[in-house]
Structures are given as structure tokens and as C-alpha cells.
Tab-separated table of C-alpha atoms in Angstrom:
chain	number	residue	atom	x	y	z
S	1	MET	CA	16.745	-20.488	-2.607
S	2	HIS	CA	13.316	-20.008	-3.061
S	3	GLY	CA	11.256	-16.885	-4.186
S	4	GLU	CA	7.720	-16.133	-5.051
S	5	TYR	CA	5.741	-12.904	-6.297
S	6	LYS	CA	2.455	-12.307	-7.285
S	7	VAL	CA	2.708	-10.480	-10.642
S	8	PRO	CA	-0.068	-7.239	-9.648
S	9	GLY	CA	-3.172	-8.560	-12.162
S	10	GLY	CA	-1.871	-11.653	-12.612
S	11	LYS	CA	-0.190	-14.736	-11.214
S	12	LEU	CA	1.179	-16.335	-9.375
S	13	VAL	CA	5.421	-16.673	-10.017
S	14	VAL	CA	7.916	-19.165	-8.225
S	15	VAL	CA	11.813	-18.990	-8.752
S	16	ASP	CA	14.178	-22.057	-7.130
S	17	LEU	CA	17.607	-21.781	-7.249
S	18	ASP	CA	20.589	-21.854	-6.119
S	19	VAL	CA	23.913	-19.701	-6.117
S	20	ALA	CA	27.325	-21.072	-7.120
S	21	ASP	CA	30.892	-19.356	-7.742
S	22	GLY	CA	28.261	-16.395	-7.484
S	23	ALA	CA	26.450	-16.909	-10.327
S	24	LEU	CA	22.114	-18.442	-10.838
S	25	ARG	CA	23.100	-22.320	-11.125
S	26	GLY	CA	19.268	-24.950	-11.836
S	27	VAL	CA	17.350	-23.045	-11.942
S	28	ARG	CA	13.609	-23.241	-11.790
S	29	VAL	CA	10.601	-21.103	-12.902
S	30	ALA	CA	6.768	-22.071	-11.576
S	31	GLY	CA	3.375	-20.962	-10.844
S	32	ASP	CA	0.170	-21.231	-12.290
S	33	PHE	CA	0.782	-18.358	-14.828
S	34	PHE	CA	-0.607	-19.483	-18.847
S	35	LEU	CA	2.483	-18.796	-21.274
S	36	GLU	CA	2.348	-20.438	-24.645
S	37	PRO	CA	4.687	-22.088	-26.777
S	38	ASP	CA	5.139	-24.449	-24.339
S	39	GLU	CA	8.248	-24.408	-24.668
S	40	ALA	CA	9.143	-20.815	-23.325
S	41	ILE	CA	8.658	-21.706	-19.700
S	42	GLY	CA	12.089	-24.066	-20.531
S	43	ALA	CA	13.647	-20.682	-22.154
S	44	ILE	CA	13.557	-18.991	-18.779
S	45	ASP	CA	15.297	-21.289	-16.866
S	46	ARG	CA	17.815	-21.169	-19.608
S	47	ALA	CA	18.078	-17.550	-19.977
S	48	LEU	CA	18.601	-17.230	-16.339
S	49	GLU	CA	21.289	-20.568	-15.870
S	50	GLY	CA	24.435	-18.685	-14.800
S	51	ALA	CA	23.289	-14.994	-14.775
S	52	PRO	CA	25.247	-13.521	-11.804
S	53	ALA	CA	24.071	-12.922	-9.085
S	54	GLY	CA	24.379	-9.228	-8.404
S	55	THR	CA	22.350	-8.912	-12.167
S	56	ASP	CA	19.736	-6.123	-10.981
S	57	ALA	CA	16.072	-7.103	-11.972
S	58	ALA	CA	16.691	-5.552	-15.354
S	59	GLY	CA	19.350	-7.434	-16.546
S	60	LEU	CA	17.321	-9.780	-15.386
S	61	THR	CA	13.907	-8.485	-17.081
S	62	ALA	CA	16.639	-7.962	-20.478
S	63	ARG	CA	18.036	-11.707	-20.459
S	64	ILE	CA	14.410	-13.015	-19.755
S	65	GLU	CA	13.161	-11.497	-23.265
S	66	ALA	CA	16.217	-11.487	-25.162
S	67	ALA	CA	15.333	-15.705	-24.738
S	68	LEU	CA	12.118	-16.108	-25.349
S	69	PRO	CA	11.060	-17.913	-28.242
S	70	GLU	CA	9.715	-15.782	-31.474
S	71	GLY	CA	5.770	-15.639	-30.394
S	72	THR	CA	5.711	-15.882	-26.600
S	73	VAL	CA	2.834	-14.822	-25.452
S	74	MET	CA	2.330	-14.818	-21.390
S	75	TYR	CA	-1.548	-14.700	-19.433
S	76	GLY	CA	-0.696	-14.149	-15.541
S	77	LEU	CA	2.785	-13.927	-16.287
S	78	SER	CA	5.688	-10.981	-17.625
S	79	ALA	CA	9.460	-10.983	-17.475
S	80	GLU	CA	10.173	-8.571	-14.796
S	81	GLY	CA	8.361	-10.918	-12.603
S	82	VAL	CA	10.584	-13.333	-12.638
S	83	ALA	CA	13.314	-11.797	-12.948
S	84	VAL	CA	11.367	-10.079	-9.252
S	85	ALA	CA	10.925	-13.148	-8.109
S	86	VAL	CA	14.274	-14.087	-8.740
S	87	ARG	CA	15.425	-11.403	-6.439
S	88	ARG	CA	13.371	-11.839	-3.759
S	89	ALA	CA	14.908	-15.635	-3.793
S	90	LEU	CA	18.300	-14.506	-3.495
S	91	ALA	CA	17.011	-12.040	-0.922
S	92	GLY	CA	16.022	-14.221	1.164
S	93	ALA	CA	12.168	-12.663	1.611
S	94	THR	CA	9.210	-13.846	3.126
S	95	GLU	CA	5.909	-14.391	2.166
S	96	TRP	CA	2.448	-13.150	3.401
S	97	SER	CA	1.195	-17.070	4.608
S	98	ASP	CA	5.074	-16.967	7.003
S	99	TYR	CA	2.833	-14.618	9.637
S	100	ASP	CA	0.429	-14.451	11.633
S	101	TRP	CA	-1.658	-11.820	10.893
S	102	GLN	CA	-3.379	-9.503	13.354
S	103	LEU	CA	-6.166	-7.547	12.854
S	104	ILE	CA	-6.814	-3.930	14.947
S	105	HIS	CA	-10.582	-2.037	14.157
S	106	GLU	CA	-11.159	0.008	17.302
S	107	GLU	CA	-13.498	3.566	18.247
S	108	PRO	CA	-13.078	6.104	16.475
S	109	GLN	CA	-9.804	8.060	17.381
S	110	SER	CA	-7.832	10.992	16.970
S	111	PRO	CA	-6.159	11.907	13.073
S	112	ALA	CA	-3.052	12.599	15.760
S	113	LEU	CA	-3.013	9.249	17.386
S	114	HIS	CA	-3.644	7.653	14.516
S	115	MET	CA	0.171	8.638	13.493
S	116	ALA	CA	0.664	8.775	16.059
S	117	LEU	CA	-0.135	4.938	16.570
S	118	ASP	CA	1.434	4.384	12.295
S	119	GLU	CA	4.235	5.214	14.115
S	120	VAL	CA	4.532	3.081	17.380
S	121	ILE	CA	2.593	-0.109	15.690
S	122	THR	CA	4.969	-0.658	12.872
S	123	ALA	CA	7.936	0.373	15.066
S	124	GLU	CA	6.999	-2.765	17.247
S	125	VAL	CA	6.250	-4.461	13.889
S	126	ALA	CA	10.034	-4.272	13.340
S	127	THR	CA	11.928	-4.996	16.483
S	128	GLY	CA	9.179	-8.645	16.472
S	129	ALA	CA	7.216	-7.445	18.978
S	130	ARG	CA	3.951	-7.589	18.141
S	131	PRO	CA	3.409	-9.635	14.180
S	132	PRO	CA	2.862	-8.583	10.995
S	133	THR	CA	-1.088	-5.995	11.448
S	134	LEU	CA	-3.788	-4.371	9.473
S	135	ARG	CA	-5.017	-1.691	11.309
S	136	VAL	CA	-8.703	-0.303	10.490
S	137	TRP	CA	-8.591	3.649	11.192
S	138	GLU	CA	-12.467	5.010	12.512
S	139	TRP	CA	-11.685	9.003	12.879
S	140	ASP	CA	-12.947	11.070	15.113
S	141	ALA	CA	-12.738	14.318	13.715
S	142	PRO	CA	-12.397	15.447	9.954
S	143	ALA	CA	-9.090	15.781	8.676
S	144	VAL	CA	-6.536	17.069	6.750
S	145	ILE	CA	-3.430	14.818	6.662
S	146	ILE	CA	-0.299	16.133	4.676
S	147	GLY	CA	2.263	14.060	3.344
S	148	SER	CA	6.389	13.915	5.701
S	149	PHE	CA	7.225	16.916	2.683
S	150	GLN	CA	4.222	18.572	1.907
S	151	SER	CA	4.756	22.799	2.806
S	152	LEU	CA	1.785	23.454	4.942
S	153	ARG	CA	1.050	27.174	3.526
S	154	ASN	CA	0.981	25.511	-0.361
S	155	GLU	CA	-1.455	22.531	0.703
S	156	VAL	CA	-4.293	23.411	3.097
S	157	ASP	CA	-6.313	27.395	3.305
S	158	PRO	CA	-6.530	27.316	6.827
S	159	ALA	CA	-9.294	29.629	6.307
S	160	GLY	CA	-10.989	26.778	4.835
S	161	ALA	CA	-9.707	24.035	7.081
S	162	ASP	CA	-11.719	27.264	10.274
S	163	ARG	CA	-14.502	26.913	8.506
S	164	HIS	CA	-15.574	23.428	8.150
S	165	GLY	CA	-13.774	22.149	11.869
S	166	VAL	CA	-11.210	20.378	10.370
S	167	THR	CA	-8.427	19.316	11.846
S	168	VAL	CA	-4.429	19.411	10.314
S	169	VAL	CA	-1.843	16.772	10.967
S	170	ARG	CA	0.971	15.587	9.288
S	171	ARG	CA	2.438	11.356	8.440
S	172	VAL	CA	5.524	9.997	8.330
S	173	SER	CA	5.536	9.417	5.886
S	174	GLY	CA	5.634	11.118	2.109
S	175	GLY	CA	3.345	11.492	-0.466
S	176	GLY	CA	-0.101	14.066	-1.253
S	177	ALA	CA	-3.009	15.718	1.167
S	178	MET	CA	-5.590	13.357	2.215
S	179	PHE	CA	-9.251	14.604	2.940
S	180	VAL	CA	-10.832	12.782	5.447
S	181	GLU	CA	-14.364	12.813	6.976
S	182	PRO	CA	-16.024	10.557	9.311
S	183	GLY	CA	-18.000	8.300	7.689
S	184	ASN	CA	-16.771	9.418	4.108
S	185	THR	CA	-12.861	7.125	4.248
S	186	ILE	CA	-12.076	4.572	4.841
S	187	THR	CA	-7.735	4.245	5.753
S	188	TYR	CA	-5.515	1.076	6.339
S	189	SER	CA	-1.947	0.212	7.330
S	190	LEU	CA	0.122	-2.527	7.116
S	191	SER	CA	2.405	-2.603	9.051
S	192	VAL	CA	5.287	-4.967	7.999
S	193	PRO	CA	8.462	-6.635	8.038
S	194	GLN	CA	10.730	-5.540	5.872
S	195	SER	CA	11.392	-9.308	4.449
S	196	LEU	CA	7.933	-9.005	3.245
S	197	VAL	CA	9.175	-7.451	0.272
S	198	SER	CA	12.244	-7.434	-0.379
S	199	GLY	CA	14.246	-8.010	-3.540
S	200	LEU	CA	11.211	-6.247	-4.884
S	201	SER	CA	11.422	-1.941	-5.654
S	202	PHE	CA	10.154	0.749	-4.280
S	203	ALA	CA	8.169	1.211	-6.968
S	204	ASP	CA	7.265	-2.381	-7.031
S	205	SER	CA	6.514	-2.459	-3.040
S	206	TYR	CA	3.195	-0.707	-3.855
S	207	ALA	CA	1.357	-2.342	-6.310
S	208	TYR	CA	2.629	-5.224	-3.977
S	209	LEU	CA	0.879	-4.732	-0.791
S	210	ASP	CA	-2.022	-3.391	-2.618
S	211	ASP	CA	-2.152	-6.542	-3.863
S	212	TRP	CA	-4.901	-8.359	-1.851
S	213	VAL	CA	-7.671	-4.973	-2.232
S	214	LEU	CA	-8.063	-5.469	-5.070
S	215	SER	CA	-8.745	-8.625	-5.437
S	216	ALA	CA	-11.024	-7.588	-2.009
S	217	LEU	CA	-12.102	-4.937	-4.635
S	218	GLY	CA	-13.612	-7.186	-7.410
S	219	ASP	CA	-15.231	-9.633	-5.674
S	220	MET	CA	-17.339	-6.453	-4.561
S	221	GLY	CA	-18.013	-5.975	-8.596
S	222	ILE	CA	-14.715	-2.705	-8.781
S	223	ALA	CA	-12.180	-3.329	-11.597
S	224	ALA	CA	-9.123	-1.971	-10.186
S	225	TRP	CA	-5.878	-1.607	-10.440
S	226	TYR	CA	-3.048	-0.281	-9.311
S	227	GLN	CA	-1.422	3.115	-11.070
S	228	PRO	CA	2.286	4.284	-10.283
S	229	LEU	CA	2.995	5.226	-8.255
S	230	ASN	CA	0.400	5.609	-5.857
S	231	ASP	CA	-3.060	5.140	-6.452
S	232	ILE	CA	-5.173	2.673	-6.777
S	233	ALA	CA	-8.091	3.613	-10.306
S	234	THR	CA	-11.298	2.297	-11.896
S	235	GLU	CA	-12.802	3.347	-14.997
S	236	GLN	CA	-14.470	6.160	-13.663
S	237	GLY	CA	-11.876	7.801	-11.306
S	238	LYS	CA	-8.451	7.052	-8.189
S	239	ILE	CA	-10.679	5.905	-5.130
S	240	ALA	CA	-6.936	5.606	-3.351
S	241	GLY	CA	-4.122	6.861	-2.650
S	242	ALA	CA	-1.220	4.874	-0.304
S	243	ALA	CA	1.602	6.245	0.993
S	244	GLN	CA	4.686	4.391	2.485
S	245	LYS	CA	7.979	4.467	5.753
S	246	ARG	CA	10.716	2.578	5.885
S	247	VAL	CA	12.085	1.853	9.300
S	248	VAL	CA	15.353	0.523	9.592
S	249	ASP	CA	15.764	-0.116	13.615
S	250	GLY	CA	15.474	-3.508	14.539
S	251	ARG	CA	14.623	-5.608	11.997
S	252	GLY	CA	13.438	-3.110	10.103
S	253	ALA	CA	9.502	-2.646	9.045
S	254	VAL	CA	6.841	-0.389	6.345
S	255	LEU	CA	4.182	1.832	6.966
S	256	HIS	CA	1.780	1.061	4.192
S	257	HIS	CA	-0.670	3.080	4.364
S	258	VAL	CA	-4.113	3.216	2.003
S	259	THR	CA	-6.700	6.402	2.234
S	260	MET	CA	-9.711	4.975	0.561
S	261	ALA	CA	-12.908	7.272	-0.918
S	262	TYR	CA	-16.174	6.163	0.220
S	263	ASP	CA	-18.376	8.960	-0.082
S	264	ILE	CA	-16.752	12.649	-0.114
S	265	ASP	CA	-17.592	15.987	0.018
S	266	ALA	CA	-15.886	17.555	-3.212
S	267	ASP	CA	-17.159	21.388	-2.475
S	268	LYS	CA	-15.457	20.907	1.060
S	269	MET	CA	-12.254	19.452	-0.829
S	270	VAL	CA	-11.347	22.010	-2.902
S	271	ASP	CA	-13.067	24.995	-0.316
S	272	VAL	CA	-10.133	23.303	2.202
S	273	LEU	CA	-7.541	21.886	0.482
S	274	ARG	CA	-5.382	23.961	-2.537
S	275	ILE	CA	-4.720	21.838	-5.707
S	276	GLY	CA	-3.668	23.866	-7.391
S	277	GLY	CA	-3.434	23.448	-11.827
S	278	GLU	CA	-0.007	21.960	-11.191
S	279	LYS	CA	-0.568	18.278	-9.689
S	280	LEU	CA	-4.124	17.623	-11.926
S	281	SER	CA	-1.982	18.645	-14.930
S	282	ASP	CA	-0.651	14.631	-15.044
S	283	LYS	CA	-4.207	13.341	-13.997
S	284	GLY	CA	-5.996	13.676	-17.036
S	285	THR	CA	-8.273	16.424	-15.109
S	286	ARG	CA	-8.582	20.072	-15.149
S	287	SER	CA	-11.098	19.824	-12.225
S	288	ALA	CA	-9.949	18.122	-8.888
S	289	LYS	CA	-13.792	16.723	-8.137
S	290	LYS	CA	-13.596	14.871	-10.889
S	291	ARG	CA	-10.810	12.722	-10.111
S	292	VAL	CA	-12.103	10.876	-6.981
S	293	ASP	CA	-14.804	8.625	-7.211
S	294	PRO	CA	-15.764	7.169	-4.549
S	295	LEU	CA	-17.656	4.101	-3.985
S	296	ARG	CA	-20.184	4.428	-2.285
S	297	ARG	CA	-21.959	4.416	-5.896
S	298	GLN	CA	-19.348	1.962	-7.228
S	299	THR	CA	-20.549	-0.225	-5.086
S	300	GLY	CA	-23.796	1.406	-3.446
S	301	LEU	CA	-23.011	-1.029	-0.666
S	302	PRO	CA	-22.544	0.839	2.988
S	303	ARG	CA	-19.481	1.616	4.299
S	304	GLU	CA	-19.032	-1.564	7.173
S	305	THR	CA	-20.105	-3.560	4.967
S	306	VAL	CA	-17.197	-2.265	2.484
S	307	ILE	CA	-14.806	-2.821	5.272
S	308	GLU	CA	-15.916	-5.859	6.308
S	309	ARG	CA	-16.128	-7.503	3.088
S	310	MET	CA	-12.413	-6.087	2.375
S	311	ILE	CA	-11.086	-7.344	5.683
S	312	ASP	CA	-12.641	-10.777	5.401
S	313	SER	CA	-10.565	-11.003	1.591
S	314	PHE	CA	-7.871	-10.290	3.224
S	315	ARG	CA	-8.678	-12.970	5.988
S	316	GLY	CA	-9.241	-15.691	3.986
S	317	ARG	CA	-6.379	-14.894	2.399
S	318	TYR	CA	-2.853	-14.822	4.418
S	319	GLY	CA	-5.203	-15.521	7.495
S	320	LEU	CA	-5.767	-13.128	10.343
S	321	THR	CA	-6.409	-12.630	14.665
S	322	THR	CA	-8.278	-9.272	15.495
S	323	GLY	CA	-6.668	-7.905	18.361
S	324	LYS	CA	-5.884	-5.040	19.434
S	325	VAL	CA	-3.651	-1.840	20.741
S	326	THR	CA	-2.081	-3.162	23.654
S	327	ASP	CA	-1.881	-0.364	27.070
S	328	ALA	CA	2.194	0.288	26.402
S	329	GLU	CA	1.475	1.209	22.579
S	330	LEU	CA	-1.217	3.860	22.872
S	331	ALA	CA	1.216	5.214	26.376
S	332	ARG	CA	3.433	5.755	24.155
S	333	ALA	CA	1.341	6.768	20.613
S	334	GLU	CA	-0.470	9.231	23.331
S	335	GLU	CA	3.569	10.160	24.216
S	336	LEU	CA	4.279	11.482	20.370
S	337	VAL	CA	0.824	13.158	20.793
S	338	ALA	CA	1.561	15.505	22.685
S	339	THR	CA	5.941	15.840	21.815
S	340	LYS	CA	5.786	15.497	17.907
S	341	PHE	CA	1.914	15.121	16.467
S	342	ALA	CA	0.046	17.750	17.919
S	343	THR	CA	2.747	20.436	17.903
S	344	GLU	CA	2.716	23.222	15.905
S	345	GLY	CA	6.634	22.076	15.419
S	346	TRP	CA	5.872	19.282	13.752
S	347	THR	CA	2.581	19.856	11.764
S	348	ALA	CA	4.400	23.406	10.354
S	349	ARG	CA	7.755	21.502	9.837
S	350	VAL	CA	8.094	22.701	5.924
S	351	PRO	CA	5.884	25.947	6.238
């Protein structure tokens, strides 16, 4: 069995092992990390040898930490990262390089249609009808996208939304409300097979699926990191938020979508969103306006250039073929707009 795991912000960990009589055998840990002293790598292998195959990541981490020589220093590696690689090996997880990735980046579309396309494309990936897909969104109208379980009245000021011509839609994933405007927002979705995140906890899958964009931002001079559970942040503040939805049909799939602030009209945002003190209490700031620091200021690059560099970074890492939404997918999405995403029943399902 073979498992790989790219430690967020670190290096690749590779684990090869067998299972015999319910226990790990022939465990070999490798990777492009740095580890001192040299004998620590053997200690990690021995710590995992004989462990029950059902041991969870926390249990495997504890075994590794207890076995490390005194003074061990890890660079780009962690005991938890090794444990996750083991769990991925046992789960038969796939890797990014196992797939022919497809890019969809088309003309601006309505907020409701974007919600529907996420559902349709991810369902297609789950059944194997389309390859894993990176979809970069273009917006045709300003919008507030609320999470699947949020209260509409608690999140959105209807008078403010009407005043600024802001459409309100509800997405299928959880998480918080996002304020978007054409030209000021960068949004993308990853629709991936469930097997790509096999062996990862729900929280770990966020960091794993965000890792490529952290590298892309780094290439643009932005030192960004994953901030649990679902934010991407820099020294200047939050720049993006992620959300996920799991699809259990077929072979299973994960929808992971991210909204990034390229620029932002902060006064308009707080006029439309109801952002209370409780929501800000764990963010280390007293003002919603100070929570988000736009990419425009941090990069000095046009929005289109930022998107182009992100796409190029993904292509360089994993390969990427340009595709499109098929006629059948579009028809299904338009049907979902009419029957679900543009209806009061869905948008106000949590009043």
C-alpha cells in the first residue's frame, strides 16, 4: 500500500506498507523533508511497525512522538503528517497526479446559476461522467452567498441589499456569508473524487485542497497560510474563505469552493451584511472592515493577471486541460435554478 501527503506549508511525506493479521508491516517512510538526527527516520518506521491497522491518525501520531529520539527536529514534516500519510495508504487514497484535470473558465453568469453549476458538476465527478474539475467563476451581478445552514434574516439586511442591487442566494455548502462583486472577487471551485481526500479528516481536507493556491500566492509575493477551519490569511488579514460539500452518490465527490477578496467596497459590505460582535469575537479585530485585506493591494496586479497566475500554477503542478460546461450540464443547472436556487423556498429555508 502506498500513501502520500503534502504537509500544509511543508514537504511531501510518502509511506509504503503492508497489512498482515490486522497490523502494519514493512513500514517505510520517505519524502523530501528534512529530519535530524538521521536515526529518527528509523525510529518512525519502528514506531509504526505492528500498529493495529485500525489505529486513527491521533493514535499513530502518539506512537511516533513517543519513539522520536530526544532533540529530534523536523523541517517540513510532522508526526501528524506521517500519520495522515499512513491513513491515506490504508484508505487507498488517490493523488492529484492520478487525474487529467479540466479547467472551466467561461463568461460571467448569474449567482444562482453558479450555485447550480457547483451541484451539477460535482455530481458528474462523483459518477465519473466528467474528470476532476477546477472551475473559475465570473460574476454578472453583485451578490451575497449565504451558507446552507445560515439564517437569512440574521445574515442579510434586505434594505441594504435592495439599495445596492445585491442578489442573495444560498449555496449547498456550510460556512459563512460571502459578499461578492464583479471585478472585485475571485471565486473558484474544485470538484474532486472522494478518493483524493480519503484518509484525511474533514478539517485536514481543507488544508490539503487549499495547498496549491498558497503556492500560487507565494509566487506572487504573498506569504499566505491556511487558518483553520476554512480561511486563507496573511499578515495583513484574511484574504479568502472556503467551504465544502460532500456528495455520496456514485463513487463520491467533494465540492471545495473558495472566494477571495481581490478588492472590496467595505462600506457597501457592512451595509448589506449583518456582521455582529459575536462573529468577530474570535477574529482578533473589532471591525468587519479590517478582517479582509484585498489581493489588489497586496499584489499590485490586475485581477485577470492574478487569476491567470493561479491557473498557471495549478497547471504546472498537476496538468490542466481547458474544457467547458456541457450542454447537458447547463440544462440541468438551469433547471435547478428554476426549481431550487432562485426560489424563495430554498433561499429562505432557514428564515
